[in-house]
Short mmCIF file of C-alpha atoms in Angstrom, two decimals:
data_model
loop_
_atom_site.label_atom_id
_atom_site.label_comp_id
_atom_site.label_asym_id
_atom_site.label_seq_id
_atom_site.Cartn_x
_atom_site.Cartn_y
_atom_site.Cartn_z
CA UNK A 12 18.29 15.08 3.75
CA UNK A 13 17.28 11.65 5.11
CA UNK A 14 13.47 10.01 5.98
CA UNK A 15 14.95 9.97 9.59
CA UNK A 16 15.73 13.60 9.76
CA UNK A 17 11.46 14.36 9.97
CA UNK A 18 11.44 12.22 13.57
CA UNK A 19 14.68 13.88 14.82
CA UNK A 20 12.53 17.58 14.27
CA UNK A 21 9.35 15.76 16.04
CA UNK A 22 11.36 14.80 19.03
CA UNK A 23 12.71 17.87 19.24
CA UNK A 24 10.11 20.51 18.94
CA UNK A 25 7.48 17.83 20.73
CA UNK A 26 9.88 15.50 23.15
CA UNK A 27 6.97 14.69 25.55
CA UNK A 28 4.24 13.94 23.26
CA UNK A 29 3.40 10.19 22.43
CA UNK A 30 5.24 9.13 18.92
CA UNK A 31 4.04 5.57 19.48
CA UNK A 32 0.84 4.40 21.40
CA UNK A 33 -1.21 1.24 21.64
CA UNK A 34 0.66 -2.10 20.57
CA UNK A 35 4.34 -2.79 22.09
CA UNK A 36 3.48 0.29 24.63
CA UNK A 37 3.92 4.12 24.66
CA UNK A 38 7.10 5.98 23.68
CA UNK A 39 7.28 9.74 23.96
CA UNK A 40 9.02 11.45 20.93
CA UNK A 41 12.14 11.58 23.42
CA UNK A 42 12.21 7.57 24.64
CA UNK A 43 11.77 6.67 20.93
CA UNK A 44 14.44 8.90 20.05
CA UNK A 45 16.76 7.54 22.75
CA UNK A 46 16.34 3.99 21.79
CA UNK A 47 16.13 4.56 17.89
CA UNK A 48 19.75 6.03 18.79
CA UNK A 49 21.41 2.59 20.78
CA UNK A 50 19.97 0.37 17.86
CA UNK A 51 21.75 2.57 15.39
CA UNK A 52 24.82 2.59 17.29
CA UNK A 53 24.68 -1.22 17.82
CA UNK A 54 24.16 -1.40 14.21
CA UNK A 55 27.19 0.47 13.41
CA UNK A 56 29.59 -1.49 16.00
CA UNK A 57 28.27 -4.77 14.26
CA UNK A 58 29.55 -3.39 11.03
CA UNK A 59 26.03 -2.53 9.96
CA UNK A 60 25.46 0.51 7.42
CA UNK A 61 25.32 1.92 4.17
CA UNK A 62 24.90 -1.07 1.82
CA UNK A 63 23.46 -3.65 4.69
CA UNK A 64 19.88 -4.36 4.41
CA UNK A 65 17.40 -4.92 7.30
CA UNK A 66 13.72 -6.66 8.21
CA UNK A 67 11.31 -6.37 10.30
CA UNK A 68 8.81 -9.04 10.43
CA UNK A 69 6.18 -8.04 13.12
CA UNK A 70 2.84 -6.91 14.27
CA UNK A 71 2.52 -3.28 13.79
CA UNK A 72 3.63 -2.26 17.15
CA UNK A 73 5.97 0.36 18.47
CA UNK A 74 9.26 -0.96 18.82
CA UNK A 75 9.06 -2.24 15.19
CA UNK A 76 8.64 1.32 13.87
CA UNK A 77 11.48 2.46 16.64
CA UNK A 78 13.56 -0.16 15.23
CA UNK A 79 13.09 0.93 11.22
CA UNK A 80 14.19 4.50 12.59
CA UNK A 81 17.40 3.08 14.05
CA UNK A 82 18.49 1.13 11.36
CA UNK A 83 17.55 3.60 9.00
CA UNK A 84 19.67 6.16 11.02
CA UNK A 85 22.77 3.77 10.90
CA UNK A 86 22.54 4.04 6.50
CA UNK A 87 21.11 0.82 6.29
CA UNK A 88 18.70 -0.33 3.69
CA UNK A 89 14.49 -1.29 4.82
CA UNK A 90 13.29 -4.48 2.96
CA UNK A 91 9.76 -4.73 3.63
CA UNK A 92 8.86 -7.73 4.92
CA UNK A 93 5.13 -8.61 5.23
CA UNK A 94 4.00 -10.73 8.35
CA UNK A 95 0.81 -12.02 6.70
CA UNK A 96 3.47 -13.84 3.87
CA UNK A 97 3.99 -17.47 3.46
CA UNK A 98 7.09 -18.73 5.66
CA UNK A 99 8.55 -19.50 2.53
CA UNK A 100 7.43 -16.44 0.58
CA UNK A 101 9.49 -14.70 3.65
CA UNK A 102 12.64 -16.60 3.52
CA UNK A 103 12.55 -16.06 0.06
CA UNK A 104 12.20 -12.60 -0.35
CA UNK A 105 15.02 -12.84 2.71
CA UNK A 106 17.74 -14.90 0.91
CA UNK A 107 17.38 -12.99 -2.85
CA UNK A 108 17.30 -10.06 -0.85
CA UNK A 109 20.85 -10.58 0.93
CA UNK A 110 19.38 -9.45 3.90
CA UNK A 111 21.49 -8.54 7.27
CA UNK A 112 19.38 -8.52 9.83
CA UNK A 113 15.92 -9.53 11.05
CA UNK A 114 14.47 -8.15 13.90
CA UNK A 115 11.25 -10.22 14.60
CA UNK A 116 8.40 -10.63 17.31
CA UNK A 117 8.33 -12.82 19.83
CA UNK A 118 5.00 -14.04 17.99
CA UNK A 119 7.03 -15.75 15.04
CA UNK A 120 9.72 -16.98 17.24
CA UNK A 121 9.21 -20.46 15.78
CA UNK A 122 9.75 -19.06 12.18
CA UNK A 123 13.56 -18.20 12.89
CA UNK A 124 15.29 -21.24 13.03
CA UNK A 125 13.76 -21.80 9.18
CA UNK A 126 15.20 -18.37 8.24
CA UNK A 127 18.55 -18.99 10.40
CA UNK A 128 18.56 -22.40 7.85
CA UNK A 129 17.03 -20.76 4.32
CA UNK A 130 19.11 -17.30 4.49
CA UNK A 131 22.73 -17.42 3.96
CA UNK A 132 23.10 -13.87 4.82
CA UNK A 133 21.67 -13.49 8.04
CA UNK A 134 24.03 -12.56 10.43
CA UNK A 135 21.44 -11.09 12.96
CA UNK A 136 18.23 -11.97 14.32
CA UNK A 137 16.95 -10.01 17.15
CA UNK A 138 13.74 -9.86 19.29
CA UNK A 139 11.99 -7.30 19.65
CA UNK A 140 9.74 -7.69 22.46
CA UNK A 141 10.68 -10.35 24.88
CA UNK A 142 13.88 -12.67 25.89
CA UNK A 143 13.99 -15.43 23.19
CA UNK A 144 15.43 -18.79 22.81
CA UNK A 145 15.65 -17.70 18.86
CA UNK A 146 17.61 -14.72 18.82
CA UNK A 147 18.85 -11.78 21.91
CA UNK A 148 16.40 -9.44 22.76
CA UNK A 149 16.40 -5.79 20.91
CA UNK A 150 17.65 -4.83 24.62
CA UNK A 151 20.68 -7.27 24.87
CA UNK A 152 21.67 -6.52 21.37
CA UNK A 153 21.64 -2.66 22.29
CA UNK A 154 23.45 -3.26 25.47
CA UNK A 155 26.62 -0.70 26.37
CA UNK A 156 25.23 1.36 23.37
CA UNK A 157 25.39 5.37 23.83
CA UNK A 158 21.58 6.78 23.28
CA UNK A 159 23.24 10.37 21.29
CA UNK A 160 22.42 11.32 18.41
CA UNK A 161 24.16 10.08 15.82
CA UNK A 162 25.80 12.45 13.33
CA UNK A 163 27.14 10.16 10.61
CA UNK A 164 26.42 11.62 7.11
CA UNK A 165 23.78 9.08 4.63
CA UNK A 166 24.21 10.32 1.16
CA UNK A 167 20.30 10.94 -0.59
CA UNK A 168 21.86 8.39 -3.40
CA UNK A 169 22.83 5.72 -0.92
CA UNK A 170 21.15 2.67 -0.98
CA UNK A 171 17.93 2.90 1.06
CA UNK A 172 14.83 0.85 0.26
CA UNK A 173 14.73 -2.95 -1.09
CA UNK A 174 11.01 -3.02 -1.80
CA UNK A 175 9.12 -6.89 -2.80
CA UNK A 176 6.65 -5.92 -5.34
CA UNK A 177 2.99 -6.98 -4.20
CA UNK A 178 3.23 -10.22 -6.27
CA UNK A 179 0.15 -10.45 -7.31
CA UNK A 180 1.17 -11.98 -10.24
CA UNK A 181 4.12 -14.65 -8.90
CA UNK A 182 7.36 -14.02 -7.08
CA UNK A 183 7.83 -10.47 -6.21
CA UNK A 184 10.48 -8.74 -7.62
CA UNK A 185 12.92 -7.16 -5.49
CA UNK A 186 13.26 -3.52 -6.08
CA UNK A 187 16.66 -0.89 -5.30
CA UNK A 188 15.78 2.10 -4.62
CA UNK A 189 17.91 5.05 -2.80
CA UNK A 190 17.36 7.01 -0.14
CA UNK A 191 15.14 9.74 -2.24
CA UNK A 192 12.09 7.37 -2.23
CA UNK A 193 11.43 7.24 1.24
CA UNK A 194 12.27 11.18 1.98
CA UNK A 195 10.17 11.69 -0.47
CA UNK A 196 7.39 9.85 0.37
CA UNK A 197 7.56 11.63 3.62
CA UNK A 198 7.43 14.63 2.12
CA UNK A 199 4.79 14.14 -0.46
CA UNK A 200 2.61 13.24 2.64
CA UNK A 201 3.91 16.19 4.31
CA UNK A 202 2.53 18.10 1.67
CA UNK A 203 -0.69 16.48 0.78
CA UNK A 204 -1.90 16.19 4.14
CA UNK A 205 -2.96 19.47 6.86
CA UNK A 206 -4.43 18.26 10.23
CA UNK A 207 -5.87 20.74 12.24
CA UNK A 208 -4.14 19.77 15.30
CA UNK A 209 -1.32 17.56 15.85
CA UNK A 210 -2.50 14.23 13.83
CA UNK A 211 -2.86 11.06 15.91
CA UNK A 212 -2.63 8.29 13.34
CA UNK A 213 -4.24 4.83 13.61
CA UNK A 214 -1.90 2.17 12.06
CA UNK A 215 -3.95 -0.62 10.87
CA UNK A 216 -2.83 -1.44 7.71
CA UNK A 217 0.96 -2.73 7.59
CA UNK A 218 3.45 -0.39 8.73
CA UNK A 219 5.76 -2.34 6.47
CA UNK A 220 4.48 -1.24 3.42
CA UNK A 221 2.07 1.34 2.74
CA UNK A 222 1.26 2.11 6.11
CA UNK A 223 4.69 2.72 7.54
CA UNK A 224 4.62 5.88 4.65
CA UNK A 225 1.54 7.58 6.43
CA UNK A 226 3.22 6.85 10.19
CA UNK A 227 6.25 8.52 9.03
CA UNK A 228 4.69 11.40 7.64
CA UNK A 229 3.08 12.89 11.01
CA UNK A 230 6.56 12.43 12.58
CA UNK A 231 7.92 16.39 11.61
CA UNK A 232 4.28 17.38 12.83
CA UNK A 233 4.38 15.64 15.85
CA UNK A 234 1.84 12.85 15.45
CA UNK A 235 1.05 9.53 17.18
CA UNK A 236 0.98 6.67 16.03
CA UNK A 237 -1.33 4.23 17.48
CA UNK A 238 -0.62 0.72 16.20
CA UNK A 239 -2.87 -2.22 16.09
CA UNK A 240 -1.42 -5.46 15.39
CA UNK A 241 -4.69 -6.81 13.72
CA UNK A 242 -8.00 -5.45 11.66
CA UNK A 243 -10.58 -5.46 14.45
CA UNK A 244 -13.34 -3.36 13.09
CA UNK A 245 -15.22 -2.63 16.50
CA UNK A 246 -11.70 -1.87 17.86
CA UNK A 247 -11.01 0.68 15.30
CA UNK A 248 -14.04 2.52 15.75
CA UNK A 249 -13.55 2.26 19.41
CA UNK A 250 -9.92 3.53 19.25
CA UNK A 251 -10.79 6.39 16.67
CA UNK A 252 -13.63 7.43 19.73
CA UNK A 253 -11.32 7.16 22.67
CA UNK A 254 -8.06 8.44 21.13
CA UNK A 255 -9.63 10.72 19.01
CA UNK A 256 -8.04 9.84 15.81
CA UNK A 257 -7.36 12.05 13.03
CA UNK A 258 -5.79 10.13 10.28
CA UNK A 259 -6.36 6.36 9.01
CA UNK A 260 -5.60 4.13 6.01
CA UNK A 261 -6.98 1.37 4.95
CA UNK A 262 -7.36 -0.27 1.55
CA UNK A 263 -10.54 -0.46 0.17
CA UNK A 264 -12.12 -4.16 1.20
CA UNK A 265 -11.47 -2.72 5.15
CA UNK A 266 -13.06 -0.02 4.16
CA UNK A 267 -16.19 -2.04 2.56
CA UNK A 268 -15.99 -3.65 5.72
CA UNK A 269 -16.40 -0.83 8.19
CA UNK A 270 -18.75 0.50 5.78
CA UNK A 271 -21.04 -2.54 6.39
CA UNK A 272 -20.31 -2.87 10.13
CA UNK A 273 -23.59 -2.68 11.97
CA UNK A 274 -22.09 -0.65 15.12
CA UNK A 275 -20.88 1.88 13.05
CA UNK A 276 -22.89 4.58 14.18
CA UNK A 277 -22.64 3.60 17.79
CA UNK A 278 -19.33 5.02 18.08
CA UNK A 279 -17.91 9.03 18.13
CA UNK A 280 -15.70 8.84 14.53
CA UNK A 281 -16.15 13.07 14.33
CA UNK A 282 -12.16 13.57 14.91
CA UNK A 283 -11.82 12.03 11.86
CA UNK A 284 -10.32 14.02 9.06
CA UNK A 285 -8.62 11.75 6.28
CA UNK A 286 -9.62 8.27 5.53
CA UNK A 287 -7.11 7.25 3.55
CA UNK A 288 -7.43 4.49 0.61
CA UNK A 289 -5.05 3.57 -1.74
CA UNK A 290 -3.95 -0.09 -3.04
CA UNK A 291 -6.86 -0.14 -5.31
CA UNK A 292 -9.63 2.15 -6.40
CA UNK A 293 -12.46 2.94 -3.79
CA UNK A 294 -15.90 2.11 -5.90
CA UNK A 295 -17.71 5.48 -6.30
CA UNK A 296 -20.93 5.01 -4.06
CA UNK A 297 -18.79 3.34 -1.41
CA UNK A 298 -17.29 6.97 -1.37
CA UNK A 299 -20.51 8.65 -1.02
CA UNK A 300 -21.77 6.23 1.52
CA UNK A 301 -18.60 6.56 3.41
CA UNK A 302 -19.00 10.61 3.26
CA UNK A 303 -22.81 9.87 4.65
CA UNK A 304 -21.75 8.42 7.29
CA UNK A 305 -18.10 9.03 8.22
CA UNK A 306 -18.13 12.40 6.98
CA UNK A 307 -15.65 14.63 3.89
CA UNK A 308 -12.78 12.76 5.66
CA UNK A 309 -12.44 10.08 2.16
CA UNK A 310 -9.15 10.95 0.27
CA UNK A 311 -7.14 8.65 -2.50
CA UNK A 312 -4.05 8.09 -3.73
CA UNK A 313 -1.77 6.08 -6.02
CA UNK A 314 1.99 4.97 -5.55
CA UNK A 315 3.90 1.90 -6.32
CA UNK A 316 6.79 0.15 -4.81
CA UNK A 317 8.87 1.09 -8.06
CA UNK A 318 8.49 5.00 -7.99
CA UNK A 319 7.02 6.11 -4.20
CA UNK A 320 4.20 7.09 -2.91
CA UNK A 321 2.30 9.34 -3.23
CA UNK A 322 2.23 9.57 -6.65
CA UNK A 323 -1.33 10.92 -7.01
CA UNK A 324 -3.82 12.46 -4.48
CA UNK A 325 -7.25 13.45 -4.16
CA UNK A 326 -7.95 15.25 -1.49
CA UNK A 327 -10.82 15.18 1.15
CA UNK A 328 -12.21 18.80 -0.44
CA UNK A 329 -11.92 17.52 -3.90
CA UNK A 330 -13.61 14.42 -3.03
CA UNK A 331 -16.44 15.85 -1.21
CA UNK A 332 -17.08 18.32 -3.52
CA UNK A 333 -17.11 15.53 -6.40
CA UNK A 334 -20.14 13.62 -4.35
CA UNK A 335 -21.95 17.33 -4.27
CA UNK A 336 -21.92 18.32 -7.72
CA UNK A 337 -23.38 15.93 -10.23
CA UNK A 338 -20.90 17.76 -13.10
CA UNK A 339 -17.75 16.68 -11.10
CA UNK A 340 -19.02 13.19 -9.92
CA UNK A 341 -17.09 11.53 -12.49
CA UNK A 342 -13.83 12.41 -10.39
CA UNK A 343 -15.16 9.55 -7.52
CA UNK A 344 -13.85 7.49 -10.78
CA UNK A 345 -9.73 9.61 -9.76
CA UNK A 346 -7.29 8.91 -8.01
CA UNK A 347 -6.30 12.56 -8.06
CA UNK A 348 -3.75 15.13 -9.53
CA UNK A 349 0.20 14.68 -10.03
CA UNK A 350 2.11 15.23 -6.43
CA UNK A 351 4.78 18.06 -5.94
CA UNK A 352 7.27 15.18 -5.48
CA UNK A 353 7.00 13.60 -9.31
CA UNK A 354 8.52 15.47 -12.16
CA UNK A 355 6.47 14.56 -14.98
CA UNK A 356 3.56 12.23 -15.13
CA UNK A 357 2.13 11.23 -19.02
CA UNK A 358 0.41 8.49 -21.14
CA UNK A 359 2.01 6.77 -23.43
CA UNK A 360 1.23 4.37 -26.18
CA UNK A 361 3.00 0.76 -26.73
CA UNK A 362 5.35 2.57 -29.73
CA UNK A 363 6.39 5.21 -27.30
CA UNK A 364 4.58 8.23 -27.96
CA UNK A 365 3.53 10.11 -25.65
CA UNK A 366 -0.48 11.04 -25.52
CA UNK A 367 -2.75 13.95 -24.92
CA UNK A 368 -5.62 14.90 -22.39
CA UNK A 369 -8.17 11.98 -22.29
CA UNK A 370 -6.64 9.52 -25.05
CA UNK A 371 -6.26 5.59 -22.92
CA UNK A 372 -2.41 4.54 -22.70
CA UNK A 373 -0.21 3.09 -20.22
CA UNK A 374 0.72 5.89 -17.62
CA UNK A 375 4.64 6.41 -17.19
CA UNK A 376 6.37 8.97 -15.09
CA UNK A 377 9.72 10.71 -13.89
CA UNK A 378 10.72 10.98 -10.28
CA UNK A 379 13.14 11.23 -8.02
CA UNK A 380 12.25 8.67 -6.03
CA UNK A 381 12.18 5.78 -9.02
CA UNK A 382 13.88 2.84 -8.15
CA UNK A 383 17.46 2.26 -9.72
CA UNK A 384 16.75 -1.26 -10.77
CA UNK A 385 15.18 -5.04 -9.84
CA UNK A 386 17.69 -6.68 -8.20
CA UNK A 387 19.06 -9.19 -9.93
CA UNK A 388 16.67 -8.94 -13.17
CA UNK A 389 18.19 -6.85 -16.00
CA UNK A 390 15.53 -7.44 -18.79
CA UNK A 391 12.68 -6.71 -16.18
CA UNK A 392 14.85 -3.82 -15.56
CA UNK A 393 15.16 -2.62 -19.09
CA UNK A 394 11.53 -3.43 -19.54
CA UNK A 395 9.65 -1.29 -16.97
CA UNK A 396 12.24 1.84 -17.85
CA UNK A 397 12.22 1.38 -21.61
CA UNK A 398 11.77 4.82 -23.62
CA UNK A 399 13.34 6.33 -20.90
CA UNK A 400 10.13 6.42 -18.55
CA UNK A 401 8.86 4.26 -15.32
CA UNK A 402 6.21 2.05 -16.55
CA UNK A 403 3.35 1.86 -14.07
CA UNK A 404 1.46 -1.45 -15.70
CA UNK A 405 -1.27 0.41 -15.11
CA UNK A 406 -3.81 1.75 -17.81
CA UNK A 407 -5.62 5.01 -17.76
CA UNK A 408 -6.01 8.54 -18.73
CA UNK A 409 -5.42 12.23 -17.64
CA UNK A 410 -8.42 14.68 -18.38
CA UNK A 411 -7.63 18.36 -19.34
CA UNK A 412 -8.55 19.50 -15.44
CA UNK A 413 -5.34 17.37 -14.70
CA UNK A 414 -7.04 14.40 -12.75
CA UNK A 415 -5.51 10.76 -13.37
CA UNK A 416 -7.50 8.00 -14.08
CA UNK A 417 -6.55 4.38 -13.59
CA UNK A 418 -8.83 2.46 -15.96
CA UNK A 419 -7.05 -1.19 -14.96
CA UNK A 420 -4.19 -3.15 -14.83
CA UNK A 421 -2.60 -3.69 -18.17
CA UNK A 422 -1.57 -7.76 -17.27
CA UNK A 423 -5.40 -7.72 -15.95
CA UNK A 424 -7.25 -6.97 -19.57
CA UNK A 425 -9.10 -9.21 -20.71
CA UNK A 426 -9.18 -10.41 -24.28
CA UNK A 427 -12.76 -11.55 -25.85
CA UNK A 428 -13.55 -11.83 -29.55
CA UNK A 429 -10.54 -9.44 -30.66
CA UNK A 430 -11.72 -6.50 -28.31
CA UNK A 431 -10.08 -5.47 -25.23
CA UNK A 432 -12.51 -5.17 -22.30
CA UNK A 433 -10.76 -3.75 -19.07
CA UNK A 434 -12.43 -5.13 -15.50
CA UNK A 435 -12.37 -2.21 -13.09
CA UNK A 436 -15.36 -0.63 -15.87
CA UNK A 437 -17.64 -3.91 -15.09
CA UNK A 438 -16.28 -4.40 -11.39
CA UNK A 439 -17.38 -0.38 -10.58
CA UNK A 440 -21.35 -1.20 -12.11
CA UNK A 441 -21.17 -4.08 -9.90
CA UNK A 442 -19.99 -2.31 -6.70
CA UNK A 443 -23.02 -0.13 -7.42
CA UNK A 444 -25.00 -2.44 -6.39
CA UNK A 445 -25.89 -2.12 -2.33
CA UNK A 446 -25.76 -6.17 -1.94
CA UNK A 447 -22.34 -6.40 -3.38
CA UNK A 448 -19.20 -5.51 -1.13
CA UNK A 449 -16.61 -6.85 -3.38
CA UNK A 450 -16.09 -8.43 -6.46
CA UNK A 451 -13.39 -9.40 -8.74
CA UNK A 452 -13.84 -10.00 -12.58
CA UNK A 453 -11.80 -12.01 -14.57
CA UNK A 454 -11.11 -13.77 -17.86
CA UNK A 455 -11.98 -17.35 -18.47
CA UNK A 456 -11.71 -19.88 -21.16
CA UNK A 457 -14.32 -19.40 -24.12
CA UNK A 458 -14.14 -21.74 -27.54
CA UNK A 459 -15.90 -19.51 -29.43
CA UNK A 460 -14.21 -16.34 -27.83
CA UNK A 461 -11.05 -17.12 -26.80
CA UNK A 462 -12.04 -15.28 -23.33
CA UNK A 463 -14.91 -14.59 -21.53
CA UNK A 464 -16.11 -12.44 -18.81
CA UNK A 465 -16.46 -13.96 -15.66
CA UNK A 466 -17.29 -12.02 -12.51
CA UNK A 467 -16.57 -13.51 -8.83
CA UNK A 468 -19.00 -11.41 -6.16
CA UNK A 469 -18.96 -10.79 -2.38
CA UNK A 470 -22.39 -10.36 -0.63
CA UNK A 471 -22.47 -7.74 1.88
CA UNK A 472 -23.25 -9.77 4.95
CA UNK A 473 -27.30 -10.00 5.46
CA UNK A 474 -27.91 -8.51 1.62
CA UNK A 475 -28.68 -10.90 -1.44
CA UNK A 476 -28.83 -10.08 -5.05
CA UNK A 477 -28.59 -12.94 -8.07
CA UNK A 478 -26.58 -13.40 -11.02
CA UNK A 479 -29.58 -12.63 -13.31
CA UNK A 480 -29.91 -9.34 -11.35
CA UNK A 481 -26.33 -8.45 -11.52
CA UNK A 482 -25.86 -9.41 -15.01
CA UNK A 483 -29.01 -7.09 -16.05
CA UNK A 484 -27.55 -4.02 -14.04
CA UNK A 485 -24.39 -4.41 -16.50
CA UNK A 486 -26.24 -5.19 -19.68
CA UNK A 487 -28.33 -1.84 -18.84
CA UNK A 488 -25.22 0.64 -17.93
CA UNK A 489 -22.22 -1.06 -20.14
CA UNK A 490 -23.59 -3.15 -22.70
CA UNK A 491 -23.77 -6.74 -23.91
CA UNK A 492 -19.99 -7.10 -24.63
CA UNK A 493 -18.95 -6.29 -20.96
CA UNK A 494 -21.47 -7.80 -19.59
CA UNK A 495 -20.44 -11.05 -17.83
CA UNK A 496 -20.87 -14.21 -19.49
CA UNK A 497 -21.07 -15.92 -15.70
CA UNK A 498 -21.67 -14.98 -12.31
CA UNK A 499 -20.08 -16.55 -9.27
CA UNK A 500 -20.89 -16.26 -5.77
CA UNK A 501 -17.72 -16.88 -3.18
CA UNK A 502 -17.48 -16.25 0.58
CA UNK A 503 -13.84 -14.80 0.13
CA UNK A 504 -11.83 -13.39 -2.21
CA UNK A 505 -7.86 -14.60 -2.06
CA UNK A 506 -6.04 -11.62 -1.16
CA UNK A 507 -2.50 -10.59 -1.03
CA UNK A 508 -0.85 -9.91 2.31
CA UNK A 509 -1.73 -5.71 1.90
CA UNK A 510 -5.56 -6.66 0.80
CA UNK A 511 -5.22 -6.50 -2.74
CA UNK A 512 -7.37 -9.06 -4.67
CA UNK A 513 -5.26 -11.68 -6.18
CA UNK A 514 -6.80 -12.48 -9.66
CA UNK A 515 -4.21 -14.90 -10.57
CA UNK A 516 -5.89 -17.40 -8.06
CA UNK A 517 -8.79 -17.04 -9.29
CA UNK A 518 -8.26 -17.11 -12.30
CA UNK A 519 -6.24 -20.30 -11.44
CA UNK A 520 -9.31 -21.97 -11.00
CA UNK A 521 -11.07 -21.55 -14.11
CA UNK A 522 -7.90 -22.27 -16.20
CA UNK A 523 -6.56 -25.02 -14.42
CA UNK A 524 -4.58 -28.03 -16.44
CA UNK A 525 -4.54 -25.40 -20.07
CA UNK A 526 -0.93 -24.54 -19.58
CA UNK A 527 -1.80 -20.91 -20.33
CA UNK A 528 -4.17 -18.31 -18.55
CA UNK A 529 -5.24 -16.48 -21.02
CA UNK A 530 -7.58 -17.28 -24.25
#
């Protein structure tokens, strides 16, 4: 099967129900199907199909998602591209990725000449939403094409996804995955989410990344995805109330801001069934606060561009149970249990030995959605697939009940005085303070210890805390070795286009001119 089969199933069962609404206009399933068909036929007529790559550069909107359906239906591979990347970064991804077709929103029209000049493979640049001087409109590109359902066979093992990794440590790698990646992710979410009625998904996070996976998972159920072009906290609350939103995916940082919003209680959020978090762990105290404010709607998942999403899932019921039962409160640190779309998931030491429950090591896995390789990087491919497993780069463990805990990223480990210190443990303690909205812990140069622990803190608006107060909290919970030697307060934290805190940028401020970023 192919990922678009679930959309066509939804169109067959719910032709008059809205598939997409909000930014970009309203499209019923039938209207979206007909447009996707014309896009697919246009792509094939222009010689684009299996083996070719397309990308979409747009804020969240209905036409952007419909283009994804049409191009995928033509057999093309989707290259995810983020609107919030730099122009140079996106030129690099398109160029290294040898992308054939770019579908863009008129708001970025001025960038198109740069893409045409810098990306030799780019044969088509199509404007999604308007007549534009830098490329034909989508309507023009599809003009004269039939709207009948394509019946081309698209093999499951054909090239289906070219994923740009998060890039939190530098230039993003480009994964090469077959159609299993998208299909299994779609299936995984369909298994994990059980809406009481046809879902209404508020697409706030970029549909070019994990937000798109959540939207795709609604199709077979006849769900509506309400598109929001940018994060607007009050607009989110208003839309939940007016559209009776049931499902929403947000990175932790936006959830924290939403919980701190002064008008949160002014809106009716009772329709919400699932508030999904991923990309980084949610602080346990914020989960408790969220359930108190929004009800038992919090769930978490773990996924990777290299391997699929969701690989693990912590349901709303499990999360609420952990909040209510002190004996299970530790599970609030978990990203859940292995989902059915993963063949095997284990913990491995540096020598390739599989470890048992409660033993800490690198999380490794096997799944049908695992990428084939990194584009043009056999060394990195061999490294991530050593010992016959996909190495996630995440340090963690599995408890005896099957719950997975990610204790940190392997690359973020601090080595101070010969001891390994994992920032997430310290960040979790800091996040328990009511004045802390977000934080990051990094290693900074220290003549005696090599690296010293530093915390960079973003305070909740209207709240105050001193460095001494936060240090004492850490000392009480963690002891002296893990207590930050210094705490700085910043007005904002640098983030990737998908909301992850960029620790490399924080470290850079303290390691500048040293020629390396470890002690």
